[in-house]
Amino acid sequence: MARLPMQNEYLGTAIDFAEPLGEPALLAPDSVQWRIYKNPIALGIGGIAAVLLEFAEPRIRSGVWDHSTYKADPIGRSRRTGLVAMLACYGPASTARQVIGQVNRMHGKVKGETPAGDAYRAMDPVLLDWVAATASYGFLMAYDSFVHRLSDVDKDRFMVDGDAIGREFGARHTPPTIDAFMAMMVELEPRFEPHPIIFEFLDIIQSGQAAPGVPLFLHRAIARASVSLLPGHIRRKLELGPRYDLTRLDRTALRIAGRLADRHVDRAAPHCQASVRLGLPYDFLFKSPAEQRRLLAA
């Protein structure tokens, strides 16, 4: 059967999740990341939560707002970031390292001062650690809250395995547990502050620009769900008040959408193409754990 190519490009580098045959990804097919990253609801909610936690830190917020296309093209910028995340999880390791290297070289040029006069540079290890950690926390907790509950063992395995991706981006200390992530947050929390950019970002998410074909109420629910993943005291510090409260209808709709998405098989999706690249069935991730173990052993 002819394969269905995944046509993507990032900074001039062609990305094909199905080639070269046999080349492993940065993470193994039985990792918790492979299970979670296939779910667009978890990635959407978790990615937004991660950005909220990043924008809470003035140095990261200024670096993104002043040195990227986010102001002019927030949706395009988010999609490119999403493509790199999928590549880091499912793509051939050589291509993933090539593209991440390009991202790191771009970030190496980013430096400046916040409006308050604090100097920053994008490759600051403290900031890189925080960005990598927020992504892991967001994706993991979104899947656990709105798709399927995960065991403590799987949560810890997800956080530990995230180090393989974080280090490619320059992170030096990725938290191995959720508790360790919370401890990292305590260190940075004194710098957190509310800011109009945070509210502007949430307005963009709720506008439906990212996916016009999706009902508007679902975009609003996703924005509120992302806020719900923030610890209560952080949410209060960022002044994300009652208008961002997640309703019972929101939660029900997102759980239905999340579980449906978790069963949706698309042969052209990165996770299906990556499975074929590794000699596995295209629907490997949709099979029972026992069948997955049998296939990997074979």
PDB file of C-alpha atoms in Angstrom, residues 27-271:
ATOM      1  CA  LEU A  27      11.188   8.965  22.215  1.00  0.00           C
ATOM      2  CA  ALA A  28      10.104   5.335  21.918  1.00  0.00           C
ATOM      3  CA  PRO A  29       6.648   4.287  20.629  1.00  0.00           C
ATOM      4  CA  ASP A  30       5.720   2.903  24.054  1.00  0.00           C
ATOM      5  CA  SER A  31       6.431   6.236  25.781  1.00  0.00           C
ATOM      6  CA  VAL A  32       3.572   8.098  27.422  1.00  0.00           C
ATOM      7  CA  GLN A  33       4.381  11.025  25.100  1.00  0.00           C
ATOM      8  CA  TRP A  34       3.444   8.969  22.042  1.00  0.00           C
ATOM      9  CA  ARG A  35       0.098   8.232  23.670  1.00  0.00           C
ATOM     10  CA  ILE A  36      -0.627  11.830  24.661  1.00  0.00           C
ATOM     11  CA  TYR A  37       0.702  13.814  21.694  1.00  0.00           C
ATOM     12  CA  LYS A  38      -1.708  12.108  19.311  1.00  0.00           C
ATOM     13  CA  ASN A  39      -4.626  13.898  21.004  1.00  0.00           C
ATOM     14  CA  PRO A  40      -5.299  17.412  19.639  1.00  0.00           C
ATOM     15  CA  ILE A  41      -7.622  18.335  22.523  1.00  0.00           C
ATOM     16  CA  ALA A  42      -4.911  17.615  25.096  1.00  0.00           C
ATOM     17  CA  LEU A  43      -2.288  19.434  23.037  1.00  0.00           C
ATOM     18  CA  GLY A  44      -4.554  22.445  22.523  1.00  0.00           C
ATOM     19  CA  ILE A  45      -5.518  22.850  26.168  1.00  0.00           C
ATOM     20  CA  GLY A  46      -2.080  21.943  27.480  1.00  0.00           C
ATOM     21  CA  GLY A  47      -0.250  24.182  25.041  1.00  0.00           C
ATOM     22  CA  ILE A  48      -2.351  27.204  26.019  1.00  0.00           C
ATOM     23  CA  ALA A  49      -1.806  26.503  29.720  1.00  0.00           C
ATOM     24  CA  ALA A  50       1.935  26.333  29.067  1.00  0.00           C
ATOM     25  CA  VAL A  51       1.893  29.705  27.292  1.00  0.00           C
ATOM     26  CA  LEU A  52      -0.034  31.278  30.186  1.00  0.00           C
ATOM     27  CA  LEU A  53       2.619  30.081  32.630  1.00  0.00           C
ATOM     28  CA  GLU A  54       5.383  31.303  30.325  1.00  0.00           C
ATOM     29  CA  PHE A  55       3.773  34.720  29.784  1.00  0.00           C
ATOM     30  CA  ALA A  56       3.469  35.097  33.567  1.00  0.00           C
ATOM     31  CA  GLU A  57       7.270  35.518  33.561  1.00  0.00           C
ATOM     32  CA  PRO A  58       8.099  39.031  32.225  1.00  0.00           C
ATOM     33  CA  ARG A  59      11.378  38.010  30.577  1.00  0.00           C
ATOM     34  CA  ILE A  60       9.781  35.231  28.551  1.00  0.00           C
ATOM     35  CA  ARG A  61       6.756  37.381  27.715  1.00  0.00           C
ATOM     36  CA  SER A  62       8.923  40.231  26.434  1.00  0.00           C
ATOM     37  CA  GLY A  63      11.158  37.875  24.467  1.00  0.00           C
ATOM     38  CA  VAL A  64       8.211  36.267  22.678  1.00  0.00           C
ATOM     39  CA  TRP A  65       6.282  39.484  22.098  1.00  0.00           C
ATOM     40  CA  ASP A  66       9.226  41.604  20.963  1.00  0.00           C
ATOM     41  CA  HIS A  67      11.232  39.108  18.916  1.00  0.00           C
ATOM     42  CA  SER A  68       8.773  36.759  17.206  1.00  0.00           C
ATOM     43  CA  THR A  69       5.880  36.950  14.766  1.00  0.00           C
ATOM     44  CA  TYR A  70       3.421  36.388  17.606  1.00  0.00           C
ATOM     45  CA  LYS A  71       1.973  39.915  17.534  1.00  0.00           C
ATOM     46  CA  ALA A  72       1.416  39.878  13.772  1.00  0.00           C
ATOM     47  CA  ASP A  73       0.574  36.203  13.247  1.00  0.00           C
ATOM     48  CA  PRO A  74      -0.301  34.472  16.540  1.00  0.00           C
ATOM     49  CA  ILE A  75      -2.102  31.563  14.877  1.00  0.00           C
ATOM     50  CA  GLY A  76       0.696  30.866  12.405  1.00  0.00           C
ATOM     51  CA  ARG A  77       3.272  31.115  15.174  1.00  0.00           C
ATOM     52  CA  SER A  78       1.277  28.658  17.317  1.00  0.00           C
ATOM     53  CA  ARG A  79       0.954  26.198  14.435  1.00  0.00           C
ATOM     54  CA  ARG A  80       4.685  26.280  13.756  1.00  0.00           C
ATOM     55  CA  THR A  81       5.362  25.678  17.431  1.00  0.00           C
ATOM     56  CA  GLY A  82       2.917  22.761  17.345  1.00  0.00           C
ATOM     57  CA  LEU A  83       4.684  21.280  14.320  1.00  0.00           C
ATOM     58  CA  VAL A  84       8.028  21.361  16.139  1.00  0.00           C
ATOM     59  CA  ALA A  85       6.423  19.661  19.161  1.00  0.00           C
ATOM     60  CA  MET A  86       5.077  16.864  16.950  1.00  0.00           C
ATOM     61  CA  LEU A  87       8.458  16.523  15.252  1.00  0.00           C
ATOM     62  CA  ALA A  88      10.242  16.281  18.603  1.00  0.00           C
ATOM     63  CA  CYS A  89       7.933  13.441  19.641  1.00  0.00           C
ATOM     64  CA  TYR A  90       7.314  11.467  16.450  1.00  0.00           C
ATOM     65  CA  GLY A  91       9.764  12.649  13.807  1.00  0.00           C
ATOM     66  CA  PRO A  92      13.011  10.972  12.713  1.00  0.00           C
ATOM     67  CA  ALA A  93      15.595  11.880  15.342  1.00  0.00           C
ATOM     68  CA  SER A  94      17.989  13.360  12.761  1.00  0.00           C
ATOM     69  CA  THR A  95      15.342  15.720  11.370  1.00  0.00           C
ATOM     70  CA  ALA A  96      14.146  16.622  14.863  1.00  0.00           C
ATOM     71  CA  ARG A  97      17.681  17.561  15.919  1.00  0.00           C
ATOM     72  CA  GLN A  98      18.227  19.542  12.709  1.00  0.00           C
ATOM     73  CA  VAL A  99      15.060  21.617  13.155  1.00  0.00           C
ATOM     74  CA  ILE A 100      15.546  22.081  16.903  1.00  0.00           C
ATOM     75  CA  GLY A 101      19.086  23.249  16.151  1.00  0.00           C
ATOM     76  CA  GLN A 102      17.657  25.880  13.804  1.00  0.00           C
ATOM     77  CA  VAL A 103      15.209  26.986  16.497  1.00  0.00           C
ATOM     78  CA  ASN A 104      18.033  27.243  19.042  1.00  0.00           C
ATOM     79  CA  ARG A 105      20.179  29.318  16.676  1.00  0.00           C
ATOM     80  CA  MET A 106      17.275  31.729  16.155  1.00  0.00           C
ATOM     81  CA  HIS A 107      16.738  31.945  19.897  1.00  0.00           C
ATOM     82  CA  GLY A 108      20.443  32.606  20.376  1.00  0.00           C
ATOM     83  CA  LYS A 109      19.927  36.033  18.808  1.00  0.00           C
ATOM     84  CA  VAL A 110      17.033  36.978  21.083  1.00  0.00           C
ATOM     85  CA  LYS A 111      17.958  39.314  23.898  1.00  0.00           C
ATOM     86  CA  GLY A 112      16.695  42.590  25.312  1.00  0.00           C
ATOM     87  CA  GLU A 113      15.094  44.240  28.308  1.00  0.00           C
ATOM     88  CA  THR A 114      11.612  44.022  29.787  1.00  0.00           C
ATOM     89  CA  PRO A 115       9.640  47.282  30.197  1.00  0.00           C
ATOM     90  CA  ALA A 116      10.783  47.214  33.832  1.00  0.00           C
ATOM     91  CA  GLY A 117      14.434  47.124  32.738  1.00  0.00           C
ATOM     92  CA  ASP A 118      15.249  43.458  33.449  1.00  0.00           C
ATOM     93  CA  ALA A 119      17.719  42.056  30.942  1.00  0.00           C
ATOM     94  CA  TYR A 120      16.841  38.753  29.282  1.00  0.00           C
ATOM     95  CA  ARG A 121      18.157  36.348  26.677  1.00  0.00           C
ATOM     96  CA  ALA A 122      16.195  33.480  25.199  1.00  0.00           C
ATOM     97  CA  MET A 123      18.942  30.924  25.816  1.00  0.00           C
ATOM     98  CA  ASP A 124      19.072  31.664  29.561  1.00  0.00           C
ATOM     99  CA  PRO A 125      19.091  28.153  31.099  1.00  0.00           C
ATOM    100  CA  VAL A 126      16.580  29.177  33.783  1.00  0.00           C
ATOM    101  CA  LEU A 127      14.083  30.344  31.169  1.00  0.00           C
ATOM    102  CA  LEU A 128      14.703  27.321  28.926  1.00  0.00           C
ATOM    103  CA  ASP A 129      14.094  25.009  31.882  1.00  0.00           C
ATOM    104  CA  TRP A 130      10.798  26.763  32.620  1.00  0.00           C
ATOM    105  CA  VAL A 131       9.554  26.659  29.011  1.00  0.00           C
ATOM    106  CA  ALA A 132      10.325  22.934  28.711  1.00  0.00           C
ATOM    107  CA  ALA A 133       8.713  22.233  32.077  1.00  0.00           C
ATOM    108  CA  THR A 134       5.502  24.148  31.323  1.00  0.00           C
ATOM    109  CA  ALA A 135       5.006  22.217  28.086  1.00  0.00           C
ATOM    110  CA  SER A 136       5.351  18.880  29.876  1.00  0.00           C
ATOM    111  CA  TYR A 137       3.038  19.968  32.686  1.00  0.00           C
ATOM    112  CA  GLY A 138       0.413  21.393  30.318  1.00  0.00           C
ATOM    113  CA  PHE A 139       0.183  18.413  27.958  1.00  0.00           C
ATOM    114  CA  LEU A 140       0.235  15.870  30.777  1.00  0.00           C
ATOM    115  CA  MET A 141      -2.394  17.529  32.954  1.00  0.00           C
ATOM    116  CA  ALA A 142      -4.671  18.326  30.009  1.00  0.00           C
ATOM    117  CA  TYR A 143      -4.712  14.674  28.934  1.00  0.00           C
ATOM    118  CA  ASP A 144      -5.255  13.521  32.521  1.00  0.00           C
ATOM    119  CA  SER A 145      -8.086  16.028  33.079  1.00  0.00           C
ATOM    120  CA  PHE A 146      -9.935  15.950  29.759  1.00  0.00           C
ATOM    121  CA  VAL A 147      -9.119  12.656  28.012  1.00  0.00           C
ATOM    122  CA  HIS A 148      -8.134   9.732  30.274  1.00  0.00           C
ATOM    123  CA  ARG A 149      -6.857   9.549  33.819  1.00  0.00           C
ATOM    124  CA  LEU A 150      -3.207   8.550  34.089  1.00  0.00           C
ATOM    125  CA  SER A 151      -1.531   6.576  36.846  1.00  0.00           C
ATOM    126  CA  ASP A 152       1.135   8.205  39.008  1.00  0.00           C
ATOM    127  CA  VAL A 153       3.657   5.861  37.392  1.00  0.00           C
ATOM    128  CA  ASP A 154       2.719   7.085  33.900  1.00  0.00           C
ATOM    129  CA  LYS A 155       2.837  10.720  35.035  1.00  0.00           C
ATOM    130  CA  ASP A 156       6.337  10.281  36.429  1.00  0.00           C
ATOM    131  CA  ARG A 157       7.455   8.403  33.319  1.00  0.00           C
ATOM    132  CA  PHE A 158       6.136  11.220  31.129  1.00  0.00           C
ATOM    133  CA  MET A 159       8.000  13.870  33.130  1.00  0.00           C
ATOM    134  CA  VAL A 160      11.245  11.869  33.177  1.00  0.00           C
ATOM    135  CA  ASP A 161      11.120  11.076  29.455  1.00  0.00           C
ATOM    136  CA  GLY A 162      10.476  14.741  28.702  1.00  0.00           C
ATOM    137  CA  ASP A 163      14.122  15.361  29.588  1.00  0.00           C
ATOM    138  CA  ALA A 164      15.172  13.853  26.238  1.00  0.00           C
ATOM    139  CA  ILE A 165      13.271  16.581  24.387  1.00  0.00           C
ATOM    140  CA  GLY A 166      13.991  19.388  26.837  1.00  0.00           C
ATOM    141  CA  ARG A 167      17.736  18.919  26.604  1.00  0.00           C
ATOM    142  CA  GLU A 168      17.642  19.185  22.811  1.00  0.00           C
ATOM    143  CA  PHE A 169      16.175  22.677  23.294  1.00  0.00           C
ATOM    144  CA  GLY A 170      18.863  23.594  25.814  1.00  0.00           C
ATOM    145  CA  ALA A 171      17.070  22.847  29.083  1.00  0.00           C
ATOM    146  CA  ARG A 172      19.393  21.588  31.802  1.00  0.00           C
ATOM    147  CA  HIS A 173      17.061  20.726  34.649  1.00  0.00           C
ATOM    148  CA  THR A 174      13.697  19.266  33.675  1.00  0.00           C
ATOM    149  CA  PRO A 175      11.479  18.325  36.650  1.00  0.00           C
ATOM    150  CA  PRO A 176      11.093  14.517  36.964  1.00  0.00           C
ATOM    151  CA  THR A 177       7.726  14.725  38.754  1.00  0.00           C
ATOM    152  CA  ILE A 178       4.738  17.065  39.065  1.00  0.00           C
ATOM    153  CA  ASP A 179       5.881  17.873  42.609  1.00  0.00           C
ATOM    154  CA  ALA A 180       9.277  18.887  41.240  1.00  0.00           C
ATOM    155  CA  PHE A 181       7.519  21.097  38.695  1.00  0.00           C
ATOM    156  CA  MET A 182       5.591  22.805  41.480  1.00  0.00           C
ATOM    157  CA  ALA A 183       8.852  23.388  43.349  1.00  0.00           C
ATOM    158  CA  MET A 184      10.311  25.003  40.212  1.00  0.00           C
ATOM    159  CA  MET A 185       7.230  27.223  40.021  1.00  0.00           C
ATOM    160  CA  VAL A 186       7.762  28.370  43.610  1.00  0.00           C
ATOM    161  CA  GLU A 187      11.230  29.616  42.630  1.00  0.00           C
ATOM    162  CA  LEU A 188       9.899  31.724  39.751  1.00  0.00           C
ATOM    163  CA  GLU A 189       6.558  32.799  41.224  1.00  0.00           C
ATOM    164  CA  PRO A 190       7.837  36.054  42.796  1.00  0.00           C
ATOM    165  CA  ARG A 191       8.390  37.318  39.233  1.00  0.00           C
ATOM    166  CA  PHE A 192       4.900  36.423  37.986  1.00  0.00           C
ATOM    167  CA  GLU A 193       2.545  39.274  37.206  1.00  0.00           C
ATOM    168  CA  PRO A 194      -0.729  39.946  35.359  1.00  0.00           C
ATOM    169  CA  HIS A 195      -0.345  41.665  32.012  1.00  0.00           C
ATOM    170  CA  PRO A 196      -2.599  42.780  29.111  1.00  0.00           C
ATOM    171  CA  ILE A 197      -0.702  40.435  26.773  1.00  0.00           C
ATOM    172  CA  ILE A 198      -2.021  37.438  28.724  1.00  0.00           C
ATOM    173  CA  PHE A 199      -5.603  38.600  28.241  1.00  0.00           C
ATOM    174  CA  GLU A 200      -4.958  39.423  24.577  1.00  0.00           C
ATOM    175  CA  PHE A 201      -3.613  35.914  24.069  1.00  0.00           C
ATOM    176  CA  LEU A 202      -6.731  34.368  25.631  1.00  0.00           C
ATOM    177  CA  ASP A 203      -8.957  36.625  23.507  1.00  0.00           C
ATOM    178  CA  ILE A 204      -7.221  35.287  20.380  1.00  0.00           C
ATOM    179  CA  ILE A 205      -7.831  31.704  21.519  1.00  0.00           C
ATOM    180  CA  GLN A 206     -11.498  32.375  22.253  1.00  0.00           C
ATOM    181  CA  SER A 207     -12.021  34.130  18.906  1.00  0.00           C
ATOM    182  CA  GLY A 208     -11.879  30.833  16.998  1.00  0.00           C
ATOM    183  CA  GLN A 209      -9.247  32.068  14.522  1.00  0.00           C
ATOM    184  CA  ALA A 210      -7.127  28.957  15.028  1.00  0.00           C
ATOM    185  CA  ALA A 211      -9.769  26.565  13.661  1.00  0.00           C
ATOM    186  CA  PRO A 212     -12.753  28.362  12.086  1.00  0.00           C
ATOM    187  CA  GLY A 213     -14.534  25.055  11.452  1.00  0.00           C
ATOM    188  CA  VAL A 214     -14.744  24.275  15.169  1.00  0.00           C
ATOM    189  CA  PRO A 215     -17.803  25.664  17.039  1.00  0.00           C
ATOM    190  CA  LEU A 216     -16.989  28.915  18.822  1.00  0.00           C
ATOM    191  CA  PHE A 217     -18.217  27.639  22.193  1.00  0.00           C
ATOM    192  CA  LEU A 218     -15.562  24.909  22.045  1.00  0.00           C
ATOM    193  CA  HIS A 219     -12.786  27.480  21.535  1.00  0.00           C
ATOM    194  CA  ARG A 220     -14.051  29.338  24.595  1.00  0.00           C
ATOM    195  CA  ALA A 221     -14.237  26.100  26.564  1.00  0.00           C
ATOM    196  CA  ILE A 222     -10.642  25.247  25.590  1.00  0.00           C
ATOM    197  CA  ALA A 223      -9.442  28.659  26.803  1.00  0.00           C
ATOM    198  CA  ARG A 224     -11.227  28.212  30.135  1.00  0.00           C
ATOM    199  CA  ALA A 225      -9.941  24.651  30.446  1.00  0.00           C
ATOM    200  CA  SER A 226      -6.374  25.865  30.031  1.00  0.00           C
ATOM    201  CA  VAL A 227      -6.879  28.378  32.842  1.00  0.00           C
ATOM    202  CA  SER A 228      -8.301  25.588  35.020  1.00  0.00           C
ATOM    203  CA  LEU A 229      -4.956  23.742  34.844  1.00  0.00           C
ATOM    204  CA  LEU A 230      -3.171  26.598  36.615  1.00  0.00           C
ATOM    205  CA  PRO A 231      -2.836  26.280  40.403  1.00  0.00           C
ATOM    206  CA  GLY A 232      -5.436  28.485  42.083  1.00  0.00           C
ATOM    207  CA  HIS A 233      -2.977  30.910  43.648  1.00  0.00           C
ATOM    208  CA  ILE A 234      -1.209  31.409  40.300  1.00  0.00           C
ATOM    209  CA  ARG A 235      -4.514  32.077  38.592  1.00  0.00           C
ATOM    210  CA  ARG A 236      -5.352  34.694  41.217  1.00  0.00           C
ATOM    211  CA  LYS A 237      -1.943  36.303  40.862  1.00  0.00           C
ATOM    212  CA  LEU A 238      -2.486  36.611  37.096  1.00  0.00           C
ATOM    213  CA  GLU A 239      -5.974  38.049  37.738  1.00  0.00           C
ATOM    214  CA  LEU A 240      -7.699  35.372  35.662  1.00  0.00           C
ATOM    215  CA  GLY A 241     -11.076  35.875  37.332  1.00  0.00           C
ATOM    216  CA  PRO A 242     -14.547  34.307  37.176  1.00  0.00           C
ATOM    217  CA  ARG A 243     -15.059  34.981  33.462  1.00  0.00           C
ATOM    218  CA  TYR A 244     -12.519  32.191  32.867  1.00  0.00           C
ATOM    219  CA  ASP A 245     -14.303  29.679  35.119  1.00  0.00           C
ATOM    220  CA  LEU A 246     -14.792  26.284  33.504  1.00  0.00           C
ATOM    221  CA  THR A 247     -18.486  25.336  33.473  1.00  0.00           C
ATOM    222  CA  ARG A 248     -19.906  21.848  33.834  1.00  0.00           C
ATOM    223  CA  LEU A 249     -20.998  22.001  30.185  1.00  0.00           C
ATOM    224  CA  ASP A 250     -17.471  23.013  29.144  1.00  0.00           C
ATOM    225  CA  ARG A 251     -15.964  20.082  30.982  1.00  0.00           C
ATOM    226  CA  THR A 252     -18.474  17.585  29.589  1.00  0.00           C
ATOM    227  CA  ALA A 253     -18.060  18.819  26.015  1.00  0.00           C
ATOM    228  CA  LEU A 254     -14.265  18.736  26.225  1.00  0.00           C
ATOM    229  CA  ARG A 255     -14.175  15.259  27.717  1.00  0.00           C
ATOM    230  CA  ILE A 256     -16.405  13.944  24.944  1.00  0.00           C
ATOM    231  CA  ALA A 257     -14.262  15.704  22.332  1.00  0.00           C
ATOM    232  CA  GLY A 258     -11.059  14.479  23.970  1.00  0.00           C
ATOM    233  CA  ARG A 259     -12.150  10.853  24.074  1.00  0.00           C
ATOM    234  CA  LEU A 260     -13.455  10.928  20.514  1.00  0.00           C
ATOM    235  CA  ALA A 261     -10.163  12.433  19.354  1.00  0.00           C
ATOM    236  CA  ASP A 262      -8.273   9.707  21.190  1.00  0.00           C
ATOM    237  CA  ARG A 263     -10.025   7.069  19.066  1.00  0.00           C
ATOM    238  CA  HIS A 264      -9.800   8.906  15.727  1.00  0.00           C
ATOM    239  CA  VAL A 265      -7.387   7.208  13.322  1.00  0.00           C
ATOM    240  CA  ASP A 266      -5.922   9.302  10.501  1.00  0.00           C
ATOM    241  CA  ARG A 267      -3.305   7.511   8.403  1.00  0.00           C
ATOM    242  CA  ALA A 268      -1.763  10.845   7.387  1.00  0.00           C
ATOM    243  CA  ALA A 269      -1.280  12.011  10.996  1.00  0.00           C
ATOM    244  CA  PRO A 270       2.287  12.207  12.346  1.00  0.00           C
ATOM    245  CA  HIS A 271       1.770   9.412  14.885  1.00  0.00           C
TER     246      HIS A 271
END
